[in-house]
Amino acid sequence: MPSKTANHDHYYKPYLMRFIGQLAARSPRECSPLRLQAGEDDGPVRRVTHSLYPRSLVVYDATTGTWTIVDDEAVVKRKTYVAVTYCCDDMTPSGSGTEVLIQRVRDATLHQGYDAYWLDLECLLEDPSQNAQDLYRMSDVYRRASFTLIVLSDETVWAVWGSRVWTLAETLLGRELRYKAGNNAVIPISLFEIASLAYSHYDEESKIITSFGVGKDQLKRLNQNLCLKEAIWRRVSSSPQFSKAGGCFQARYRAEKVYALMGFFEHRILPNAEETELQALARLFMANDRNRLLDRMISMFPRDPRAMNQWYTKEDEYGAKLLDIDPDAQVIGITHNGALVLDGCRAAAIRWKDFPYVAFATKRSVSRALAVLVPYLAVAVYVVGVVILGVGQFEKINWGVEDEPLITGGTVVLAISLLMLLLSPLLTAYGHSAPNILARPWLVGVRGVISPQQASEYLGDFRRTLYTPSGSPFKLARQREHDSRFREGHDSQYEAALAAPPFDPIEGHMFTLVDNISGTIYYFRAHRPPTVCIFTGTQGGLGRYVLCSGECSNSELRRETVLRMPTCISAYMHTCDWVALGGET
């Protein structure tokens, strides 16, 4: 077979589509309706550190014996105060529970030697824009307070109080903790005591408390931030049944849990009543990108297949931790659908219509080049031998002179040419048996299951195709020494893929991906045939490749699965334009 190759054939087929929609961008220079809708004039995130103070306080006037809400900035900034947290179930729609709570708070504040306190029932404003500012500085309220006072109707409601979203922020961020149950006196209490009384997941949340045991500074390690996120997500949002006047702060934010979490980060985001939890969480992570959490998260393979198209992943199907992943792309924004917009990705289109002809190049050598020329030289030598014999016969017939040396030489040349012709098939095979050193890269998708032998035949026997040892959900490597001395996948992968149902309502259809550069075959499930393979990072000696299908209506991509393929094949991928990956379904 003749050797065929070209310089432009050294890469996979490029992915030419790009995201053209609006996004809430990481860069403040990107003007976007999504950012303006959020009320942020200087970018998608407000990089303000923990230096704020409450908007207002309830202050006691000793001369008149009354309590007044004070919002004078000069007074609030210099006033020492008590931050109050309580149990929403103690409130009643009639408002009687609110009156009892406020009276208990005021008595306890004066008894502890203070003349000011902060209580959301009195200090939070109803106006949405002002309320967003109050929510933004909520963590500073508890950080700057002299101590946090927990007010309960009795000792039996600890568990109800601990199930609220904001209780972790209220206790972990406070300098000191005290509590008052009913009409009893105010008693100091530690974090571990609160955990044993109020938290239903003590084992998990005690790890977070330990992190705050000394200094109670912000969580700096990425895994601790994620543990804190899971702890807050286990809690319930504020009850929306009562208004502020009726006794309980009304939850008007769908992403309330994210806003409770943001107090533990260095940079915060301005709350937006219209955004979802995933959108707010993405904005928060973009504002605090020192650990590149979002960039790492897109390479994760969700263990729950129902969350495949959501970018946030708690557990990886391959057992990797978030810090194990070294990201290769950067998240630059989020769309109104909740999809992450990526920049700097290397991607390749997946071919589905058929197996292509693979152009290739072979290793050149002088011996193989001469071997290929032997059949042509044999014909020339044969002609020379025939001519020499013809001349000898001509002289004998016309002149009667027999030139024996000429006839003998012609016979020898003719014999040599015949020998060369007899050896031509072997020499031709040897000349074309040079090892392939370069081939046109292809990613070929097949609906259903095929074997490596079939894949090699369809690709023209370019190279031997093997099973992946650790790159897909159907991975199974050779574990025993007598199976193989080399790292390769086990043959039972094919049997397992064939035995699997062709369609699963949760995980989708069975598909096969063939990569001719690494000579590897991958089995996976997806709801739709993935049309693009995106290289997003590396982990454990292999690259993370996200296989996606397209959404033509909004120029976004839907994640179908994640494969672990050799990192080296990413060098054969073109860098593509912005792509939007994921989104809420």
Short mmCIF file of N, CA and C in Angstrom, two decimals, residues 27-131:
data_model
loop_
_atom_site.label_atom_id
_atom_site.label_comp_id
_atom_site.label_asym_id
_atom_site.label_seq_id
_atom_site.Cartn_x
_atom_site.Cartn_y
_atom_site.Cartn_z
N SER A 27 -14.12 38.15 34.04
CA SER A 27 -13.46 39.43 33.82
C SER A 27 -14.43 40.59 33.99
N PRO A 28 -14.05 41.64 34.70
CA PRO A 28 -14.93 42.81 34.86
C PRO A 28 -15.08 43.61 33.57
N ARG A 29 -14.25 43.33 32.56
CA ARG A 29 -14.34 44.05 31.31
C ARG A 29 -15.44 43.51 30.40
N GLU A 30 -15.97 42.36 30.74
CA GLU A 30 -17.04 41.76 29.94
C GLU A 30 -18.37 42.35 30.36
N CYS A 31 -18.99 43.14 29.49
CA CYS A 31 -20.30 43.72 29.78
C CYS A 31 -21.37 42.70 29.40
N SER A 32 -22.17 42.31 30.37
CA SER A 32 -23.15 41.26 30.12
C SER A 32 -24.47 41.59 30.81
N PRO A 33 -25.60 41.36 30.14
CA PRO A 33 -26.90 41.56 30.80
C PRO A 33 -27.04 40.73 32.07
N LEU A 34 -26.41 39.54 32.10
CA LEU A 34 -26.50 38.71 33.30
C LEU A 34 -25.83 39.39 34.48
N ARG A 35 -24.70 40.06 34.24
CA ARG A 35 -24.00 40.73 35.31
C ARG A 35 -24.76 41.97 35.77
N LEU A 36 -25.30 42.72 34.81
CA LEU A 36 -26.04 43.92 35.17
C LEU A 36 -27.32 43.59 35.91
N GLN A 37 -27.95 42.47 35.52
CA GLN A 37 -29.16 42.03 36.20
C GLN A 37 -28.88 41.69 37.65
N ALA A 38 -27.65 41.20 37.92
CA ALA A 38 -27.28 40.87 39.29
C ALA A 38 -26.98 42.09 40.11
N GLY A 39 -26.96 43.29 39.49
CA GLY A 39 -26.71 44.50 40.24
C GLY A 39 -25.25 44.77 40.51
N GLU A 40 -24.36 44.20 39.71
CA GLU A 40 -22.93 44.37 39.92
C GLU A 40 -22.39 45.24 38.80
N ASP A 41 -21.92 46.41 39.14
CA ASP A 41 -21.45 47.36 38.16
C ASP A 41 -19.97 47.23 37.85
N ASP A 42 -19.24 46.48 38.69
CA ASP A 42 -17.81 46.40 38.50
C ASP A 42 -17.33 45.00 38.20
N GLY A 43 -18.22 44.15 37.71
CA GLY A 43 -17.80 42.80 37.36
C GLY A 43 -18.70 41.78 38.00
N PRO A 44 -18.55 40.51 37.68
CA PRO A 44 -19.40 39.46 38.21
C PRO A 44 -19.16 39.20 39.68
N VAL A 45 -18.04 39.65 40.25
CA VAL A 45 -17.76 39.42 41.66
C VAL A 45 -17.28 40.71 42.28
N ARG A 46 -17.60 40.93 43.52
CA ARG A 46 -17.12 42.09 44.26
C ARG A 46 -15.99 41.63 45.15
N ARG A 47 -14.80 42.08 44.83
CA ARG A 47 -13.64 41.62 45.58
C ARG A 47 -13.46 42.50 46.80
N VAL A 48 -14.36 42.35 47.75
CA VAL A 48 -14.29 43.07 49.01
C VAL A 48 -14.02 42.05 50.10
N THR A 49 -12.99 42.26 50.90
CA THR A 49 -12.64 41.30 51.94
C THR A 49 -13.43 41.57 53.20
N HIS A 50 -13.15 40.85 54.28
CA HIS A 50 -13.95 40.90 55.50
C HIS A 50 -13.64 42.16 56.31
N SER A 51 -14.17 43.28 55.86
CA SER A 51 -13.92 44.53 56.57
C SER A 51 -15.19 45.36 56.73
N LEU A 52 -16.36 44.73 56.51
CA LEU A 52 -17.61 45.46 56.60
C LEU A 52 -18.18 45.41 58.01
N TYR A 53 -19.34 45.96 58.17
CA TYR A 53 -19.99 46.06 59.47
C TYR A 53 -21.50 46.02 59.24
N PRO A 54 -22.30 45.81 60.27
CA PRO A 54 -23.76 45.76 60.08
C PRO A 54 -24.30 47.08 59.55
N ARG A 55 -25.37 46.99 58.79
CA ARG A 55 -26.01 48.20 58.29
C ARG A 55 -26.67 48.96 59.45
N SER A 56 -27.24 48.20 60.39
CA SER A 56 -27.94 48.83 61.52
C SER A 56 -27.85 47.95 62.75
N LEU A 57 -28.06 48.56 63.92
CA LEU A 57 -28.07 47.86 65.21
C LEU A 57 -29.25 48.36 66.03
N VAL A 58 -29.67 47.54 66.97
CA VAL A 58 -30.68 47.95 67.94
C VAL A 58 -29.93 48.40 69.19
N VAL A 59 -30.05 49.68 69.54
CA VAL A 59 -29.25 50.28 70.61
C VAL A 59 -30.17 50.75 71.74
N TYR A 60 -29.69 50.55 72.97
CA TYR A 60 -30.47 50.94 74.17
C TYR A 60 -30.08 52.36 74.58
N ASP A 61 -31.08 53.21 74.80
CA ASP A 61 -30.87 54.58 75.28
C ASP A 61 -31.16 54.61 76.78
N ALA A 62 -30.10 54.72 77.58
CA ALA A 62 -30.27 54.65 79.03
C ALA A 62 -31.07 55.82 79.58
N THR A 63 -31.03 56.96 78.91
CA THR A 63 -31.75 58.13 79.43
C THR A 63 -33.26 57.98 79.30
N THR A 64 -33.71 57.36 78.21
CA THR A 64 -35.15 57.20 78.00
C THR A 64 -35.63 55.78 78.32
N GLY A 65 -34.67 54.83 78.43
CA GLY A 65 -35.05 53.45 78.71
C GLY A 65 -35.71 52.75 77.55
N THR A 66 -35.36 53.17 76.33
CA THR A 66 -35.98 52.59 75.13
C THR A 66 -34.89 52.03 74.21
N TRP A 67 -35.35 51.13 73.33
CA TRP A 67 -34.47 50.54 72.32
C TRP A 67 -34.81 51.15 70.97
N THR A 68 -33.78 51.52 70.21
CA THR A 68 -33.97 52.18 68.93
C THR A 68 -33.07 51.56 67.87
N ILE A 69 -33.60 51.42 66.66
CA ILE A 69 -32.79 50.92 65.54
C ILE A 69 -31.94 52.08 65.02
N VAL A 70 -30.62 51.91 65.08
CA VAL A 70 -29.69 52.95 64.66
C VAL A 70 -28.98 52.50 63.39
N ASP A 71 -29.01 53.35 62.35
CA ASP A 71 -28.31 53.03 61.09
C ASP A 71 -27.27 54.07 60.74
N ASP A 72 -26.90 54.91 61.73
CA ASP A 72 -25.84 55.89 61.52
C ASP A 72 -24.50 55.16 61.41
N GLU A 73 -23.84 55.30 60.24
CA GLU A 73 -22.60 54.56 59.99
C GLU A 73 -21.54 54.84 61.03
N ALA A 74 -21.41 56.11 61.46
CA ALA A 74 -20.38 56.47 62.44
C ALA A 74 -20.61 55.77 63.77
N VAL A 75 -21.88 55.59 64.14
CA VAL A 75 -22.20 54.94 65.41
C VAL A 75 -22.04 53.43 65.30
N VAL A 76 -22.55 52.85 64.20
CA VAL A 76 -22.54 51.40 64.03
C VAL A 76 -21.11 50.87 63.96
N LYS A 77 -20.21 51.59 63.27
CA LYS A 77 -18.84 51.12 63.09
C LYS A 77 -18.08 51.01 64.41
N ARG A 78 -18.44 51.81 65.39
CA ARG A 78 -17.69 51.86 66.65
C ARG A 78 -18.41 51.18 67.81
N LYS A 79 -19.59 50.66 67.54
CA LYS A 79 -20.41 50.10 68.63
C LYS A 79 -20.10 48.62 68.84
N THR A 80 -19.89 48.21 70.09
CA THR A 80 -19.81 46.79 70.40
C THR A 80 -21.23 46.25 70.55
N TYR A 81 -21.44 45.04 70.09
CA TYR A 81 -22.79 44.52 70.06
C TYR A 81 -22.79 43.00 70.19
N VAL A 82 -23.99 42.46 70.35
CA VAL A 82 -24.22 41.02 70.43
C VAL A 82 -24.98 40.58 69.18
N ALA A 83 -24.50 39.55 68.50
CA ALA A 83 -25.21 38.99 67.35
C ALA A 83 -26.10 37.84 67.83
N VAL A 84 -27.33 37.81 67.37
CA VAL A 84 -28.33 36.88 67.89
C VAL A 84 -28.74 35.89 66.80
N THR A 85 -28.83 34.63 67.18
CA THR A 85 -29.40 33.59 66.33
C THR A 85 -30.47 32.86 67.12
N TYR A 86 -31.48 32.37 66.43
CA TYR A 86 -32.63 31.79 67.13
C TYR A 86 -33.22 30.68 66.28
N CYS A 87 -34.26 30.04 66.80
CA CYS A 87 -34.95 28.96 66.11
C CYS A 87 -36.22 29.49 65.49
N CYS A 88 -36.36 29.32 64.18
CA CYS A 88 -37.53 29.84 63.47
C CYS A 88 -38.83 29.19 63.96
N ASP A 89 -38.74 27.94 64.41
CA ASP A 89 -39.95 27.26 64.87
C ASP A 89 -40.52 27.88 66.14
N ASP A 90 -39.73 28.72 66.82
CA ASP A 90 -40.24 29.41 68.01
C ASP A 90 -41.14 30.57 67.64
N MET A 91 -41.13 30.95 66.34
CA MET A 91 -41.96 32.07 65.91
C MET A 91 -43.37 31.58 65.59
N THR A 92 -44.32 32.50 65.66
CA THR A 92 -45.72 32.18 65.33
C THR A 92 -46.24 33.20 64.34
N PRO A 93 -47.20 32.82 63.48
CA PRO A 93 -47.75 33.78 62.51
C PRO A 93 -48.37 35.01 63.16
N SER A 94 -48.88 34.87 64.36
CA SER A 94 -49.51 36.01 65.03
C SER A 94 -48.51 37.05 65.51
N GLY A 95 -47.26 36.67 65.66
CA GLY A 95 -46.25 37.61 66.10
C GLY A 95 -45.95 37.55 67.58
N SER A 96 -46.68 36.76 68.33
CA SER A 96 -46.43 36.69 69.78
C SER A 96 -45.06 36.10 70.07
N GLY A 97 -44.66 35.11 69.28
CA GLY A 97 -43.35 34.52 69.48
C GLY A 97 -42.23 35.52 69.24
N THR A 98 -42.45 36.43 68.29
CA THR A 98 -41.45 37.45 67.99
C THR A 98 -41.28 38.39 69.18
N GLU A 99 -42.36 38.80 69.79
CA GLU A 99 -42.29 39.72 70.93
C GLU A 99 -41.56 39.08 72.10
N VAL A 100 -41.84 37.80 72.34
CA VAL A 100 -41.17 37.11 73.45
C VAL A 100 -39.67 37.00 73.16
N LEU A 101 -39.32 36.66 71.92
CA LEU A 101 -37.92 36.52 71.55
C LEU A 101 -37.17 37.84 71.72
N ILE A 102 -37.75 38.93 71.22
CA ILE A 102 -37.08 40.23 71.30
C ILE A 102 -36.89 40.66 72.75
N GLN A 103 -37.87 40.40 73.58
CA GLN A 103 -37.73 40.77 74.98
C GLN A 103 -36.63 39.97 75.66
N ARG A 104 -36.54 38.69 75.36
CA ARG A 104 -35.48 37.86 75.93
C ARG A 104 -34.10 38.32 75.46
N VAL A 105 -34.00 38.70 74.18
CA VAL A 105 -32.73 39.18 73.64
C VAL A 105 -32.32 40.47 74.34
N ARG A 106 -33.24 41.37 74.54
CA ARG A 106 -32.90 42.65 75.17
C ARG A 106 -32.50 42.46 76.64
N ASP A 107 -33.21 41.61 77.33
CA ASP A 107 -32.85 41.35 78.74
C ASP A 107 -31.47 40.72 78.83
N ALA A 108 -31.20 39.73 77.95
CA ALA A 108 -29.90 39.05 77.98
C ALA A 108 -28.77 40.00 77.60
N THR A 109 -29.01 40.89 76.64
CA THR A 109 -27.98 41.84 76.22
C THR A 109 -27.59 42.76 77.37
N LEU A 110 -28.58 43.33 78.04
CA LEU A 110 -28.28 44.22 79.17
C LEU A 110 -27.63 43.46 80.32
N HIS A 111 -28.08 42.24 80.55
CA HIS A 111 -27.52 41.44 81.65
C HIS A 111 -26.05 41.11 81.41
N GLN A 112 -25.66 40.97 80.13
CA GLN A 112 -24.27 40.66 79.80
C GLN A 112 -23.39 41.91 79.73
N GLY A 113 -23.97 43.06 79.99
CA GLY A 113 -23.19 44.30 80.02
C GLY A 113 -23.08 45.01 78.69
N TYR A 114 -23.96 44.74 77.75
CA TYR A 114 -23.94 45.40 76.44
C TYR A 114 -25.22 46.20 76.25
N ASP A 115 -25.15 47.18 75.36
CA ASP A 115 -26.34 48.02 75.12
C ASP A 115 -26.73 48.03 73.64
N ALA A 116 -26.25 47.04 72.87
CA ALA A 116 -26.61 46.96 71.45
C ALA A 116 -26.59 45.50 71.01
N TYR A 117 -27.48 45.19 70.08
CA TYR A 117 -27.52 43.83 69.52
C TYR A 117 -27.95 43.90 68.07
N TRP A 118 -27.69 42.78 67.37
CA TRP A 118 -28.13 42.65 65.98
C TRP A 118 -29.04 41.43 65.88
N LEU A 119 -30.25 41.63 65.37
CA LEU A 119 -31.24 40.56 65.19
C LEU A 119 -31.87 40.76 63.82
N ASP A 120 -31.86 39.72 62.99
CA ASP A 120 -32.34 39.89 61.62
C ASP A 120 -33.79 40.35 61.55
N LEU A 121 -34.60 39.98 62.55
CA LEU A 121 -36.00 40.39 62.55
C LEU A 121 -36.17 41.90 62.59
N GLU A 122 -35.18 42.59 63.15
CA GLU A 122 -35.27 44.04 63.29
C GLU A 122 -34.28 44.79 62.39
N CYS A 123 -33.21 44.14 62.00
CA CYS A 123 -32.14 44.86 61.31
C CYS A 123 -32.09 44.61 59.81
N LEU A 124 -32.74 43.58 59.31
CA LEU A 124 -32.75 43.34 57.87
C LEU A 124 -33.85 44.16 57.21
N LEU A 125 -33.56 44.74 56.06
CA LEU A 125 -34.53 45.57 55.35
C LEU A 125 -35.31 44.75 54.35
N GLU A 126 -36.51 45.20 54.03
CA GLU A 126 -37.39 44.47 53.12
C GLU A 126 -37.07 44.74 51.66
N ASP A 127 -36.51 45.91 51.36
CA ASP A 127 -36.22 46.25 49.97
C ASP A 127 -35.24 45.23 49.39
N PRO A 128 -35.53 44.64 48.19
CA PRO A 128 -34.67 43.58 47.65
C PRO A 128 -33.21 43.98 47.48
N SER A 129 -32.96 45.19 46.93
CA SER A 129 -31.57 45.60 46.72
C SER A 129 -30.84 45.80 48.04
N GLN A 130 -31.51 46.44 49.01
CA GLN A 130 -30.88 46.63 50.31
C GLN A 130 -30.73 45.31 51.05
N ASN A 131 -31.72 44.43 50.88
CA ASN A 131 -31.63 43.12 51.53
C ASN A 131 -30.47 42.31 50.98
#
